[in-house]
Short mmCIF file of C-alpha atoms and ligand atoms in Angstrom, two decimals:
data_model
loop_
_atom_site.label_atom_id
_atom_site.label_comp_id
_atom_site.label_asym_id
_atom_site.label_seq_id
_atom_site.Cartn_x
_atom_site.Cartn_y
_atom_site.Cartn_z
CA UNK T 1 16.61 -24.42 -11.74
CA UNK T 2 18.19 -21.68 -9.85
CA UNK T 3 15.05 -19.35 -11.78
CA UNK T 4 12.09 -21.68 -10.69
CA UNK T 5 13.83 -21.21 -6.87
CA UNK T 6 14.38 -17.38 -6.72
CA UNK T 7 10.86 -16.89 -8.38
CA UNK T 8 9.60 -19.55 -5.66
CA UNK T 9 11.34 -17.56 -3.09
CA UNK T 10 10.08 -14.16 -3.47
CA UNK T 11 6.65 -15.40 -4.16
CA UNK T 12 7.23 -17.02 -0.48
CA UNK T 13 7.79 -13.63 1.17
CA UNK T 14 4.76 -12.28 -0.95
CA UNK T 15 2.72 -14.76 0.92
CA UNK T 16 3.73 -14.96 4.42
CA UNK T 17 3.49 -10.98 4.14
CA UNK T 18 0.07 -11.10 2.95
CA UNK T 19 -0.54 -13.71 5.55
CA UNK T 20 1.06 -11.80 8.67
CA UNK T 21 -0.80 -8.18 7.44
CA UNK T 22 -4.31 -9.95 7.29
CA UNK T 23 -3.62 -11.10 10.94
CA UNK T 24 -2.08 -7.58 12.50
CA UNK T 25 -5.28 -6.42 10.54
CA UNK T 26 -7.64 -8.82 12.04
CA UNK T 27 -6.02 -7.93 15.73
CA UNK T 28 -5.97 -4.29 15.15
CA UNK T 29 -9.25 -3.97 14.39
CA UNK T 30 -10.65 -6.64 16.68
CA UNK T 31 -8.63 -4.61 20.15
CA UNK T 32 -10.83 -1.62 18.70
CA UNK T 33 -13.68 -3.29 18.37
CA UNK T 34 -13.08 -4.66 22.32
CA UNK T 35 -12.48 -1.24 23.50
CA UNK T 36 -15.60 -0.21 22.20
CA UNK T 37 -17.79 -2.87 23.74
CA UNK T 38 -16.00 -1.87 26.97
CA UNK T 39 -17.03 1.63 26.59
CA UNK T 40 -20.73 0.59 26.24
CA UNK T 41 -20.97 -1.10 29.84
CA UNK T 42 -18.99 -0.66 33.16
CA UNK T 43 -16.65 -3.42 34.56
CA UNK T 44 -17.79 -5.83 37.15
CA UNK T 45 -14.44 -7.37 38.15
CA UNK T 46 -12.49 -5.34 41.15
CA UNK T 47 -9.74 -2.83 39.44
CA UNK T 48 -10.94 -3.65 35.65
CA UNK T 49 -11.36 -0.51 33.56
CA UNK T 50 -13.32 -1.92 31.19
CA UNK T 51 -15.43 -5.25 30.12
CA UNK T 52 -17.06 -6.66 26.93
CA UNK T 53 -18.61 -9.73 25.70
CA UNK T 54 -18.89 -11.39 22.53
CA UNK T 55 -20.35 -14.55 20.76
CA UNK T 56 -18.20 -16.16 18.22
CA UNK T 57 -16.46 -19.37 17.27
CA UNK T 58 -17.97 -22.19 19.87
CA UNK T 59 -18.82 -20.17 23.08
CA UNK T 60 -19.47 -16.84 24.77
CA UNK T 61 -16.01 -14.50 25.52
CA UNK T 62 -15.63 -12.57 28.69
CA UNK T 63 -12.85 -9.91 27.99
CA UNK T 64 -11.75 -8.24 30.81
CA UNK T 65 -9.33 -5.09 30.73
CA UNK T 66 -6.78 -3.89 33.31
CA UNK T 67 -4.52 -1.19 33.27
CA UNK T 68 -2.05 -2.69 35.95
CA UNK T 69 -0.44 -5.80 36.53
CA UNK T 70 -2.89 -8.65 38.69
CA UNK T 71 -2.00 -10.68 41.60
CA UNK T 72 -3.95 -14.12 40.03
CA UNK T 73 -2.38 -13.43 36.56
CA UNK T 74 -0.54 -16.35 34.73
CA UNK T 75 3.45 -15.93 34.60
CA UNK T 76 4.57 -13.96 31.77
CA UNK T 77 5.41 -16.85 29.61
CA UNK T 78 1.92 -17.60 29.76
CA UNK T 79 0.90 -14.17 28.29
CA UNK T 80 -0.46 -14.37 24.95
CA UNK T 81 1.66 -11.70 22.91
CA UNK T 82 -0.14 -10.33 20.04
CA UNK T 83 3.30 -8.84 18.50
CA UNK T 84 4.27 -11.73 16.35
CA UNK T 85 2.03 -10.46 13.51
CA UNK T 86 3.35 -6.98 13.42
CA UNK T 87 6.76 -8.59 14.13
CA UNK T 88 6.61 -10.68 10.74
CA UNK T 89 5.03 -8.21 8.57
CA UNK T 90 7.51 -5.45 8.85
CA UNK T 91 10.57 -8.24 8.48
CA UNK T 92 8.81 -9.78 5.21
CA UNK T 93 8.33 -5.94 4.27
CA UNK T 94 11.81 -5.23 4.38
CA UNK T 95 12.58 -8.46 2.66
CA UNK T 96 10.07 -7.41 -0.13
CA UNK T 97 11.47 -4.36 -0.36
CA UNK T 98 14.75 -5.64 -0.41
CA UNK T 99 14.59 -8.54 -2.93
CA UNK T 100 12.20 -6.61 -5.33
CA UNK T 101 12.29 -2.87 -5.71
CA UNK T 102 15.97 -3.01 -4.15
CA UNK T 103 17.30 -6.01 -6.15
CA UNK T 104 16.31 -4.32 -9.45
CA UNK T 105 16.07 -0.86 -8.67
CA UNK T 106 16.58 0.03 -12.22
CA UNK T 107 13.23 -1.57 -13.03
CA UNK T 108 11.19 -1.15 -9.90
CA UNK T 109 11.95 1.92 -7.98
CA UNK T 110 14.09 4.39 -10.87
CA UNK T 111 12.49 5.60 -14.21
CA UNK T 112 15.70 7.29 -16.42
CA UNK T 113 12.66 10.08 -17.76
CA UNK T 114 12.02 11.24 -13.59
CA UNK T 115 15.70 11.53 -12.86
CA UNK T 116 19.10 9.77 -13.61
CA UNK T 117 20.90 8.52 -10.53
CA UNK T 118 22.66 5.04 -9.67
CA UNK T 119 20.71 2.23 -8.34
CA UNK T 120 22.72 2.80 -4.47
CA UNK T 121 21.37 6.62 -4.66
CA UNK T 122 18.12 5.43 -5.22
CA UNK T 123 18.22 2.64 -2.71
CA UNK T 124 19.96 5.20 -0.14
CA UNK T 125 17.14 8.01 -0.60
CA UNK T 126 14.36 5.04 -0.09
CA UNK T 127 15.59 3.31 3.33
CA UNK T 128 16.37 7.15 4.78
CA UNK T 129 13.16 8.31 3.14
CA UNK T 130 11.14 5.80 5.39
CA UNK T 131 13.41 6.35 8.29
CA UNK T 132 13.10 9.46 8.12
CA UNK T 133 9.44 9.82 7.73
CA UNK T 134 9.18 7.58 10.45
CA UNK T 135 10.79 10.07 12.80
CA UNK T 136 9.27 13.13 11.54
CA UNK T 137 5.61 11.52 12.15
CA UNK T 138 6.79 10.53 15.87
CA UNK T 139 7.98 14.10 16.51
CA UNK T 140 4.35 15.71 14.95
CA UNK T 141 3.01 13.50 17.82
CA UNK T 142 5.37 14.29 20.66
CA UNK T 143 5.23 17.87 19.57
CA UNK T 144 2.89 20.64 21.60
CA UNK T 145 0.22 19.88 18.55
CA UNK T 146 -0.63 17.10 20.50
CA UNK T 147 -2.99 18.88 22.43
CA UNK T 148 -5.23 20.36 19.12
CA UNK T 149 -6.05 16.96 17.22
CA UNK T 150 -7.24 18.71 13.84
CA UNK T 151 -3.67 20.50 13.62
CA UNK T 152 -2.12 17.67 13.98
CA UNK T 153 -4.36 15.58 10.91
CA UNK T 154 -4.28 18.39 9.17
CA UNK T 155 -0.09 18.62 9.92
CA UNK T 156 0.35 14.77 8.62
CA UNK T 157 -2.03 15.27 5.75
CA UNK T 158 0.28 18.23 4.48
CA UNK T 159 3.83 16.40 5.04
CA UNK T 160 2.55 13.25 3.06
CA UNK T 161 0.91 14.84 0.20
CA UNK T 162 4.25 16.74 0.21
CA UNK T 163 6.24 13.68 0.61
CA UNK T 164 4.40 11.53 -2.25
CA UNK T 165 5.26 14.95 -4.54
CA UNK T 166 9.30 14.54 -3.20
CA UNK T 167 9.12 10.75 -4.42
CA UNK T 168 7.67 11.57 -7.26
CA UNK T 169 10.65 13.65 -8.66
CA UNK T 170 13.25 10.85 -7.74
CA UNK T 171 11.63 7.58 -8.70
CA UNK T 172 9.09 5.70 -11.09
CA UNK T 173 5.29 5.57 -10.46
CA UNK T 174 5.68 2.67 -8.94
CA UNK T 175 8.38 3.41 -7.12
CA UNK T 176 6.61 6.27 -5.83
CA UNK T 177 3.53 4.13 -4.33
CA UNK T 178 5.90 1.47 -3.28
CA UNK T 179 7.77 3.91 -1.08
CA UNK T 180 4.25 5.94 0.15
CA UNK T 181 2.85 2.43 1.07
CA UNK T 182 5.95 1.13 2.75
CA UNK T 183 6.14 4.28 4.40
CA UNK T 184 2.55 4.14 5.70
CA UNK T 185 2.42 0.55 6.91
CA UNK T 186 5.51 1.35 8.79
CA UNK T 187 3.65 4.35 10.51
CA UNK T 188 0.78 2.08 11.70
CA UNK T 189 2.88 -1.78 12.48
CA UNK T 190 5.73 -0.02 14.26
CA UNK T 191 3.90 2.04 16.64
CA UNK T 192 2.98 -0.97 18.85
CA UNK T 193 7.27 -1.21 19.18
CA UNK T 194 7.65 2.30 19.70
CA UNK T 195 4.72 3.10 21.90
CA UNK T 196 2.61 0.61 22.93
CA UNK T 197 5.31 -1.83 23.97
CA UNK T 198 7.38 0.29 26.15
CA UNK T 199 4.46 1.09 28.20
CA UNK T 200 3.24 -2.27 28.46
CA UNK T 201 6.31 -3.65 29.68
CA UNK T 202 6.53 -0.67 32.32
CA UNK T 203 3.07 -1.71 33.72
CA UNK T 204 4.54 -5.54 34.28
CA UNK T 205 7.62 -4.23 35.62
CA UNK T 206 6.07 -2.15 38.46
CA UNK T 207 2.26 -3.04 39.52
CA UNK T 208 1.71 0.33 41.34
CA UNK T 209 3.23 3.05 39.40
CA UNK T 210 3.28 1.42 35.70
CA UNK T 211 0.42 3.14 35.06
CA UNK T 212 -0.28 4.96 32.28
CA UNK T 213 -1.57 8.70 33.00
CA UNK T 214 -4.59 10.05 31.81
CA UNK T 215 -2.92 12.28 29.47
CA UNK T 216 -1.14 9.27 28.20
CA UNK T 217 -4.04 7.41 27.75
CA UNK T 218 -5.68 9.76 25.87
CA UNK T 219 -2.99 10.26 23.53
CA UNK T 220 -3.26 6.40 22.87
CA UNK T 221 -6.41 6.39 22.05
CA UNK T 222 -5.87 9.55 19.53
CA UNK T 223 -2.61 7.45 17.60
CA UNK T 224 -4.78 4.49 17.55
CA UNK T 225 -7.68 6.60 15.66
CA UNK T 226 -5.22 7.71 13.40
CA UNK T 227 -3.24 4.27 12.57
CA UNK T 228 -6.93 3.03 11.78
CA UNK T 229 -7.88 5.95 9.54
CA UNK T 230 -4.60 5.09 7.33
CA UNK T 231 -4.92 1.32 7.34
CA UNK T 232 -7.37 0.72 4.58
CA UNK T 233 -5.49 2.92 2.64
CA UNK T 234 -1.94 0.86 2.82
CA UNK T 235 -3.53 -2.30 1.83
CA UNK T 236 -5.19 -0.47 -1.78
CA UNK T 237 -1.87 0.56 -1.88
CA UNK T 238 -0.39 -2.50 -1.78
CA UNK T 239 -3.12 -4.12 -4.01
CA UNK T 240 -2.56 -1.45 -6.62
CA UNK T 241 1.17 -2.86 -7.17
CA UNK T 242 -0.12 -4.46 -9.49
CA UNK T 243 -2.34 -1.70 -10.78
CA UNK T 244 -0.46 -0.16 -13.15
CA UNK T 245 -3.02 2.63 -14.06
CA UNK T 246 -2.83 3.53 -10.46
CA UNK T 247 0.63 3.65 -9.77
CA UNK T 248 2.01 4.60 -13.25
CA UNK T 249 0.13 7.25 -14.67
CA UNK T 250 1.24 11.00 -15.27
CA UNK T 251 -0.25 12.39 -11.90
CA UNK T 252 -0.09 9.35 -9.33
CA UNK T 253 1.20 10.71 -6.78
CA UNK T 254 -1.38 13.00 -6.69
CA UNK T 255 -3.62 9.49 -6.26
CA UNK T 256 -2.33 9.25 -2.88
CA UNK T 257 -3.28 12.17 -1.03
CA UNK T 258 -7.30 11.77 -1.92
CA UNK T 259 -6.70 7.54 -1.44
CA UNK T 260 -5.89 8.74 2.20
CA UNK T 261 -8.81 10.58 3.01
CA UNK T 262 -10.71 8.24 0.82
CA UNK T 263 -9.53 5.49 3.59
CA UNK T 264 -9.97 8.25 6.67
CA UNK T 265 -13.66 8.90 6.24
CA UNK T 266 -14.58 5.38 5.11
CA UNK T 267 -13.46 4.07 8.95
CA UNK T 268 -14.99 7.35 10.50
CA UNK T 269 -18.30 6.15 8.84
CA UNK T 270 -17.72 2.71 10.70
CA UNK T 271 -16.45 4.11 13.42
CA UNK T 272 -19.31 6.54 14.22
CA UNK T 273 -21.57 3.57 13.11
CA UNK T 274 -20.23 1.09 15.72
CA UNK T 275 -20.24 3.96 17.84
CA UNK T 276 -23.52 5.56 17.51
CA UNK T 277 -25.76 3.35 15.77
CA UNK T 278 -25.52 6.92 13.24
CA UNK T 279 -25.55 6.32 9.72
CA UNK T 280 -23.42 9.27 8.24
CA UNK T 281 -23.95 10.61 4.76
CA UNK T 282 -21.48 12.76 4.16
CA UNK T 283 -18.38 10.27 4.35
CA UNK T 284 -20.26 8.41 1.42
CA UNK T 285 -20.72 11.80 -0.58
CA UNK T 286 -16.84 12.79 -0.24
CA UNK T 287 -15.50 8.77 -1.35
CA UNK T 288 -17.55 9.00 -4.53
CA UNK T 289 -16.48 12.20 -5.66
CA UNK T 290 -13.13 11.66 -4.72
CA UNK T 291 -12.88 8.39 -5.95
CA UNK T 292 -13.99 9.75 -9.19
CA UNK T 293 -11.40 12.75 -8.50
CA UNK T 294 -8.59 9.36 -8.56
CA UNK T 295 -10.22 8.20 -11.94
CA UNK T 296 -9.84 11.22 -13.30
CA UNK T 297 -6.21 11.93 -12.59
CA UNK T 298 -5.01 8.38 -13.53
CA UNK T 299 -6.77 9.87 -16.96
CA UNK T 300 -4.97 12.64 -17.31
CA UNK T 301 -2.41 13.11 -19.67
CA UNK T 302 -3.40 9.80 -21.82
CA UNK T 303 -6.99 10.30 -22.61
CA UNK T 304 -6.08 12.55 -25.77
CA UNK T 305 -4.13 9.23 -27.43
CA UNK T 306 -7.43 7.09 -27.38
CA UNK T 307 -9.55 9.78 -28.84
CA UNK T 308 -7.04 10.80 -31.66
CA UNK T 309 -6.38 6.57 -32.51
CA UNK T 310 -10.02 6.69 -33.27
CA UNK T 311 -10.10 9.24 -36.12
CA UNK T 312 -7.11 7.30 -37.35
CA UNK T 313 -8.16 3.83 -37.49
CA UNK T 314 -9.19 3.26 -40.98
CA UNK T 315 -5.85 2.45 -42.31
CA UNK T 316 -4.09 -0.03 -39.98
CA UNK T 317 -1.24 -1.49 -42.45
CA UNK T 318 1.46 1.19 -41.52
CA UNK T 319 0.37 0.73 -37.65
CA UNK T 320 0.89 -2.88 -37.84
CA UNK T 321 4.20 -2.09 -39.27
CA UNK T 322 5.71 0.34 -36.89
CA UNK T 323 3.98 -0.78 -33.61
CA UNK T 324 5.46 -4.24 -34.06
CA UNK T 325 9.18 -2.30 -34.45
CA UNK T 326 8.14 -0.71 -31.43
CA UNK T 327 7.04 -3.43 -29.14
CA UNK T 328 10.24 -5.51 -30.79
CA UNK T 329 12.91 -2.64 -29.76
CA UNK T 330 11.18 -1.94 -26.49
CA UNK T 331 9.59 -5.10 -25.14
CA UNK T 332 10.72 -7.96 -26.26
CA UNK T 333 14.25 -7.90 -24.74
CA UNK T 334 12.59 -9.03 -21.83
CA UNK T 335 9.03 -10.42 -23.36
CA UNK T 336 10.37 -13.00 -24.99
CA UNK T 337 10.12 -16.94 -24.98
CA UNK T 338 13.65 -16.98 -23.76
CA UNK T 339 14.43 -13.28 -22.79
CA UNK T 340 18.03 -11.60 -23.41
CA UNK T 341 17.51 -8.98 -20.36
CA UNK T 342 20.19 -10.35 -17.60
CA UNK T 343 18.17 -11.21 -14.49
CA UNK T 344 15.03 -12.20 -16.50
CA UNK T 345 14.90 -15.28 -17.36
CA UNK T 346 10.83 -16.16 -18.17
CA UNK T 347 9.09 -13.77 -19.76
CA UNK T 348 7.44 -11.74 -17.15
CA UNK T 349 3.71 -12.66 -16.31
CA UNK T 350 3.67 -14.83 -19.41
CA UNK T 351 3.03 -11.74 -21.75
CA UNK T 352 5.40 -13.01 -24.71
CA UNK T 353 5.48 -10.03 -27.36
CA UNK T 354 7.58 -11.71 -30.34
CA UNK T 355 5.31 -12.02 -33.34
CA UNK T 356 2.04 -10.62 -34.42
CA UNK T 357 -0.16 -12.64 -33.30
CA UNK T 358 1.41 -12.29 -30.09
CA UNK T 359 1.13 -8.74 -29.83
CA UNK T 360 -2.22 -7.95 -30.79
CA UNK T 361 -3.48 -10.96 -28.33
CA UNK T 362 -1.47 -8.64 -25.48
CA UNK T 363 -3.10 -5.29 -27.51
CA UNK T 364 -5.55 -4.55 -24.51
CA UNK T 365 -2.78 -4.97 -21.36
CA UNK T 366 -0.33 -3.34 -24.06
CA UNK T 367 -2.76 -0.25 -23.67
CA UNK T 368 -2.54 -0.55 -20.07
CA UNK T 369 0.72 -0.69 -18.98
CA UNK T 370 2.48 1.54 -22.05
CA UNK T 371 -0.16 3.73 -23.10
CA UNK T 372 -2.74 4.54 -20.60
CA UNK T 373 0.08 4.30 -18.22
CA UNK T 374 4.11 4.19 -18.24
CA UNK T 375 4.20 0.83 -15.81
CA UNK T 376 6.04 -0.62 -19.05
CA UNK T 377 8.97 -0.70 -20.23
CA UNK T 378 9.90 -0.84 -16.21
CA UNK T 379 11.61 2.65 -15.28
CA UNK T 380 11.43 3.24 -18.97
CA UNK T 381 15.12 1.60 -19.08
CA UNK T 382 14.55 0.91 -22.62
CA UNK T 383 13.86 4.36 -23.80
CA UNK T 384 10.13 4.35 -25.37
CA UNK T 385 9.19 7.49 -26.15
CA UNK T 386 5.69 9.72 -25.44
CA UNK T 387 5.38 9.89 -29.71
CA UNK T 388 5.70 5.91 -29.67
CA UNK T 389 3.33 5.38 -26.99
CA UNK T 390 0.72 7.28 -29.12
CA UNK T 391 1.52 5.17 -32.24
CA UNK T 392 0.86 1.87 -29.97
CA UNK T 393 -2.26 3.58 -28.51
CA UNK T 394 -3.68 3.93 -31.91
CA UNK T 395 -2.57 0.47 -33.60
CA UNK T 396 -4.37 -0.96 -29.84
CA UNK T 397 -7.67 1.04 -30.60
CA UNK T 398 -7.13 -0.08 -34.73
CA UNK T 399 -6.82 -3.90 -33.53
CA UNK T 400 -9.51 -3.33 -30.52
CA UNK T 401 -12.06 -2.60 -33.58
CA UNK T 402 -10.98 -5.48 -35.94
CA UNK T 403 -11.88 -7.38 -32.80
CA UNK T 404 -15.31 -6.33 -31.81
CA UNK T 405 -16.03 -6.58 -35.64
CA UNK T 406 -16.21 -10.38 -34.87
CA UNK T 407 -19.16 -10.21 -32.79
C1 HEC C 1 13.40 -4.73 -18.69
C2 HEC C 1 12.43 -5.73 -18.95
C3 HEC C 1 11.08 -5.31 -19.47
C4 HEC C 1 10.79 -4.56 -20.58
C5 HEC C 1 11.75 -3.90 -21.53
C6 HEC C 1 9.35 -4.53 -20.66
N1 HEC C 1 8.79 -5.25 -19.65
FE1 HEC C 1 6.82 -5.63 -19.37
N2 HEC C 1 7.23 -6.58 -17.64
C7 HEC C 1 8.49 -6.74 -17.10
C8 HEC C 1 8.37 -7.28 -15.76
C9 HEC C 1 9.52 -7.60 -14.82
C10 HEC C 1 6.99 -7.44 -15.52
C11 HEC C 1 6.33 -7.98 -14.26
C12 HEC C 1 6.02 -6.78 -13.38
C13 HEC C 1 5.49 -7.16 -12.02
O1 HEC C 1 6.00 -8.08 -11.40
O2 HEC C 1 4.54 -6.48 -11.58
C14 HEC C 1 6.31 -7.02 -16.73
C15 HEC C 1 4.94 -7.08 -16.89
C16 HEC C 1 4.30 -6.72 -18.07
C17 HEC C 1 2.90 -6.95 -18.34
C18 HEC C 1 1.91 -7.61 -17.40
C19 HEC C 1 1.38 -6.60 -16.44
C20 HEC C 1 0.59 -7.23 -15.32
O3 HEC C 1 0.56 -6.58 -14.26
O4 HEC C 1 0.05 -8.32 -15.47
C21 HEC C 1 2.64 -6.46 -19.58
C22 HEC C 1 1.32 -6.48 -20.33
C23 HEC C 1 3.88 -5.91 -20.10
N3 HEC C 1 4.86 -6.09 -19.14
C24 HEC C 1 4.02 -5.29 -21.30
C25 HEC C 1 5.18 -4.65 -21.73
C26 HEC C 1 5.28 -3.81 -22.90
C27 HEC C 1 4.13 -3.49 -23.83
C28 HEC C 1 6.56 -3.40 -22.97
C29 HEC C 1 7.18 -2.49 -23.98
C30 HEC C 1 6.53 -1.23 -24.22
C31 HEC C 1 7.28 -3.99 -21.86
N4 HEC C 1 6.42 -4.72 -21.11
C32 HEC C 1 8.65 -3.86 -21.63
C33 HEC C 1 9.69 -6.45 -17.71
C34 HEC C 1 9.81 -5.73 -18.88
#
């Protein structure tokens, strides 16, 4: 019972986080979207700086924007906060974080073949990692870069392709992503509490002089260009948790880098669209061909075992044989009907490897996670080695042809 409650639990979290990021996302991009209507005509009202209108739900919206505090505004309980969203999604992060990749660092976050450290280390390096990232990405801001906007791109673009290599030497694949995408959505939900919010509560606190300065202003609008370049980017990374040829092949963290320009010059494209009316080519030219850059390095390194299963697929009796000893000494501690791994007690996503039949109806997610990838066995905890992955990648591509045979 205690199972069917923990599983309950975290799938809970998984929820209310996906729930609480579609919201932030839905606000962050609809404040953009206002700010853009605003720039297209002047405001009407006295001190507004800005004023759009928009059609949707039941009625016609007048949005009006000041930059100081009003004499005929509601009382500040009556302010609608749009914080609770951000709020919630970093806390059900954390919790994520904490009850997943922290809970069972071994399996999540570690891989014994990257490097050999205790779960704590591990756990340590991640939560000081994101700190730490966080801080360094506030002081490239703060810094005199500020001024020259391409150094400073160009500056973030360097320290996270750099950063995604550091992870990639301490934990799994999947740690690796995990950590890059935590890291990310922190950069672009915590900036409202860093940034946004002091300022905002300085222009309640004193009407006159809790004005933002021009400078300041400017610099807003620069972070705000730069959280929305990186936001499509954490949700595929988020998505491709449970992606293992993403996350877990030989060269992901080299994914990342070209994912966040992938996600840069898709919302430049929309935002020069909105913009300009301007339909930009280029943007389209540079997503395709690095898009098929990403296919290519989740490739590398495993292509070889599908090509050399085919020239060895006539005889499939000693396959059968060893692949089963394999998937018996490697999986099915954990893949099993009732599984003997302490702290699993269903065999994960239902993928039950215990007799034949079993394993070759897995065969094609085998390939996935174990050969075309090393998502499986989790952090490699049960030792499978690069020789053995080859031997399942040719018994897959030996049962893959018995199969299309059928049809
Ligand atoms: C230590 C326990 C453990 C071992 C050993 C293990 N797995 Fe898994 N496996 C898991 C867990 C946990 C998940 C669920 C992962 C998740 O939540 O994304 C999983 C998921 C899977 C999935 C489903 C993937 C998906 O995203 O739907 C497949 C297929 C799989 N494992 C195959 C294997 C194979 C093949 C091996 C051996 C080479 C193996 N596993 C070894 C724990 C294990």
């Amino acid at each position: 019972m205690e199972v069917f409650f923990w599983e309950w639990s975290t799938y809970a979290v998984r929820w209310i986080h996906a729930i609480a990021g579609i919201v932030w996302l839905g606000f962050f991009f609809h404040t953009r979207e206002l700010d853009r209507a605003m720039a297209r005509h002047s405001a009407t009202q006295p001190n507004a700086v800005g004023e759009a209108w928009s059609i949707r739900g039941f009625g016609i919206y007048r949005t009006v924007k000041y930059l100081s505090k009003q004499d005929d505004m509601p009382s500040e309980k009556l302010l609608v906060w749009y914080k609770w969203p951000n709020i919630v999604t970093i806390a059900t992060g954390f919790l994520l974080l904490a009850l997943i990749y922290y809970s069972q660092a071994e399996l999540y976050l570690m891989d014994i073949n990257v490097f050999v450290m205790p779960a704590w280390q591990a756990i340590i390096l991640s939560i000081c990692g994101i700190l730490l990232a966080l801080s360094i990405h506030e002081a490239i801001y703060r810094s005199s870069l500020k001024q020259n906007e391409k150094a400073i791109l160009i500056v973030n673009f360097i320290f996270l392709t750099g950063l995604s290599f550091f992870y990639s030497n301490f934990f799994s694949g999947r740690g690796t992503f995990m950590q890059m995408g935590a890291t990310l959505g922190l950069y672009v939900t915590s900036y409202f509490f860093i940034n946004i919010l002091p300022s905002l509560n300085k222009l309640l606190k004193y009407p006159v002089d809790g004005q933002p300065s021009p400078e300041k202003l400017q610099w807003f609008l620069m972070r705000g260009r730069h959280n929305n370049y990186l936001v499509l980017t954490v949700v595929f990374m988020m998505l491709a948790m449970h992606f293992p040829l993403a996350h877990s092949g030989k060269y992901s963290w080299s994914i990342i880098p070209l994912l966040i320009v992938i996600g840069a010059v898709i919302r430049h494209y929309f935002d020069t669209f909105h913009e300009t009316g301007k339909r930009l080519v280029w943007p389209w030219a540079v997503t395709v061909s690095l898009a098929l850059s990403v296919i290519f390095l989740s490739a590398l390194g495993t292509v070889l075992v599908r090509q050399s299963g085919h020239k060895t697929a006539g005889s499939t009796q000693p396959f059968n044989l060893s692949a089963e000893t394999i998937l018996l000494s490697r999986c099915s501690m954990c893949h099993a009907r009732n599984p003997d791994w302490v702290g699993i007690h269903l065999p994960p996503k239902g993928v039950v490897l215990e007799t034949s039949d079993d394993m070759k109806y897995w065969a094609s997610e085998i390939e996935k996670v174990a050969v075309l990838s090393s998502a499986m066995p989790p952090g490699n905890i049960t030792g499978i080695t690069d020789e053995e992955r080859a031997l399942l990648g040719q018994w897959v591509v030996a049962n893959a042809n018995k199969e299309k045979l059928l049809f």
